[in-house]
CSV table of C-alpha atoms in Angstrom, one decimal:
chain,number,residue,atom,x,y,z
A,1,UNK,CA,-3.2,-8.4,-30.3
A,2,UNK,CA,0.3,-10.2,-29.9
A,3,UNK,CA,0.8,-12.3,-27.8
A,4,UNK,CA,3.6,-13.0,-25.6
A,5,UNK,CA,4.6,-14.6,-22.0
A,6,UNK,CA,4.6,-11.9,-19.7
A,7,UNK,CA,2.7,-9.5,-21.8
A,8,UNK,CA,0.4,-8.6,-24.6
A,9,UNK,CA,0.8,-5.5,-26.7
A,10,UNK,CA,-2.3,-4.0,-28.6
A,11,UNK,CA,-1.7,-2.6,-31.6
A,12,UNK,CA,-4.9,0.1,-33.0
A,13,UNK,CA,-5.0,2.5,-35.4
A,14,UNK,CA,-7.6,5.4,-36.0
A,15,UNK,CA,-10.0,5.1,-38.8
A,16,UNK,CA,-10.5,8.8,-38.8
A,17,UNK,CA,-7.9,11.5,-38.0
A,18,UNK,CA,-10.9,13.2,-36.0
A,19,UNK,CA,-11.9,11.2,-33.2
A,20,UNK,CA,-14.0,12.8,-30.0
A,21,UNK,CA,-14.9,11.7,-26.5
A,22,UNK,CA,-18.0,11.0,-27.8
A,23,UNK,CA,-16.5,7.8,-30.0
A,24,UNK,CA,-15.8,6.2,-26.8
A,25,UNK,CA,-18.8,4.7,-26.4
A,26,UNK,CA,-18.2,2.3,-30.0
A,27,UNK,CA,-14.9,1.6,-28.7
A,28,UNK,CA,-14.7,-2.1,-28.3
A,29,UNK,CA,-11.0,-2.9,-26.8
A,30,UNK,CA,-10.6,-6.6,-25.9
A,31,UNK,CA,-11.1,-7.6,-22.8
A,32,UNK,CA,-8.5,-8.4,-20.2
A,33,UNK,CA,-10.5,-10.8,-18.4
A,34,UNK,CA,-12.6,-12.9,-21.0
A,35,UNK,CA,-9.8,-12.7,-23.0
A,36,UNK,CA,-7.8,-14.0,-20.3
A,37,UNK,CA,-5.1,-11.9,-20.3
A,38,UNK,CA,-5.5,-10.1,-16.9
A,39,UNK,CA,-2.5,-12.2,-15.5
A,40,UNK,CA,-0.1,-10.6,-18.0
A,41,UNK,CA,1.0,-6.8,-18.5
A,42,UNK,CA,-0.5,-4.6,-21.6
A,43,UNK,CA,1.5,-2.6,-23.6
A,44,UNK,CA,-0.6,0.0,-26.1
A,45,UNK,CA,0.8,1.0,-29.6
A,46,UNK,CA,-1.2,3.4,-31.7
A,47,UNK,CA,-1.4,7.2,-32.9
A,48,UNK,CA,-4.2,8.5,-30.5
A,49,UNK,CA,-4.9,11.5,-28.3
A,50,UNK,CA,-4.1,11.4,-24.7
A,51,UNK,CA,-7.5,10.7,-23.3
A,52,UNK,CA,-8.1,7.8,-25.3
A,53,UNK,CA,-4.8,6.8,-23.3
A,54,UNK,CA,-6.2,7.6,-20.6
A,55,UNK,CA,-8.9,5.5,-20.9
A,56,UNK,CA,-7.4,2.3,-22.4
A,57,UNK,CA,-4.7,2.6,-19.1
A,58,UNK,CA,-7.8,3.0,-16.8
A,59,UNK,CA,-10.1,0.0,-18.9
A,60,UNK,CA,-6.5,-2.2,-18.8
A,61,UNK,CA,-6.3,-1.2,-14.9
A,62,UNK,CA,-7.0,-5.3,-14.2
A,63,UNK,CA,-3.8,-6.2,-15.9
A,64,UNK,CA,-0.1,-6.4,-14.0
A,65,UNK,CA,1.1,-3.8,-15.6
A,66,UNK,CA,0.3,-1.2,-18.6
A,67,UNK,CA,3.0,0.1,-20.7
A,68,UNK,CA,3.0,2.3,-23.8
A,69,UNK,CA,5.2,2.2,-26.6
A,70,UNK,CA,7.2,4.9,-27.8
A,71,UNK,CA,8.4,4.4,-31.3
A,72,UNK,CA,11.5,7.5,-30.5
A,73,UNK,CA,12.3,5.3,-28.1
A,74,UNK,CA,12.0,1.9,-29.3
A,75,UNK,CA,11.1,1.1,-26.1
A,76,UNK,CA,7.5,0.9,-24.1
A,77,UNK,CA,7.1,2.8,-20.7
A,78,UNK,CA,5.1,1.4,-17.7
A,79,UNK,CA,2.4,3.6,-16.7
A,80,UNK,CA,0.7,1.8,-13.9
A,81,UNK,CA,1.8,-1.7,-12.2
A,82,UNK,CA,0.2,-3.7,-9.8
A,83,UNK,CA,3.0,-6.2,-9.2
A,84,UNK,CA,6.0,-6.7,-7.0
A,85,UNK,CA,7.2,-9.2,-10.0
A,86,UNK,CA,8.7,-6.5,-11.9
A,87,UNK,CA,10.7,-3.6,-11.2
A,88,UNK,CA,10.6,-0.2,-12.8
């Protein structure tokens, strides 16, 4: 996790190439809240299928914003926001 002033961005990366719905439940991401990030916006990085995207933007639904990166673009791209602090 890096950490910045307006955001955080989580790196992960996939310890196996085959990964189920099923693996969700030993997924451990950190906490937006204890953590105390929940004031800030999340951007995700990491090679993973959509629904565990789906899932990390739904478990990061407390923060200000979620983003994910896209390396073609150099660039991340909000998802979900829940500020009027920033415009997309």
């Amino acid at each position: 996790m890096k950490n910045y002033k307006d955001f955080v961005v989580l790196e992960f990366e996939l310890r196996s190439d085959l990964i189920t719905s099923d693996d969700l439940k030993d997924i451990k991401p950190p906490d937006p809240v204890k953590n105390k990030f929940s004031s800030k916006g999340v951007v995700l990085s990491g090679r993973g299928p959509i629904w565990l995207y789906g899932y990390l933007i739904y478990f990061y639904h407390p923060t200000k914003f979620v983003a994910v990166y896209g390396p073609r673009l150099n660039s991340a791209v909000v998802v979900e926001i829940h500020t009027k602090e920033i415009k997309v």
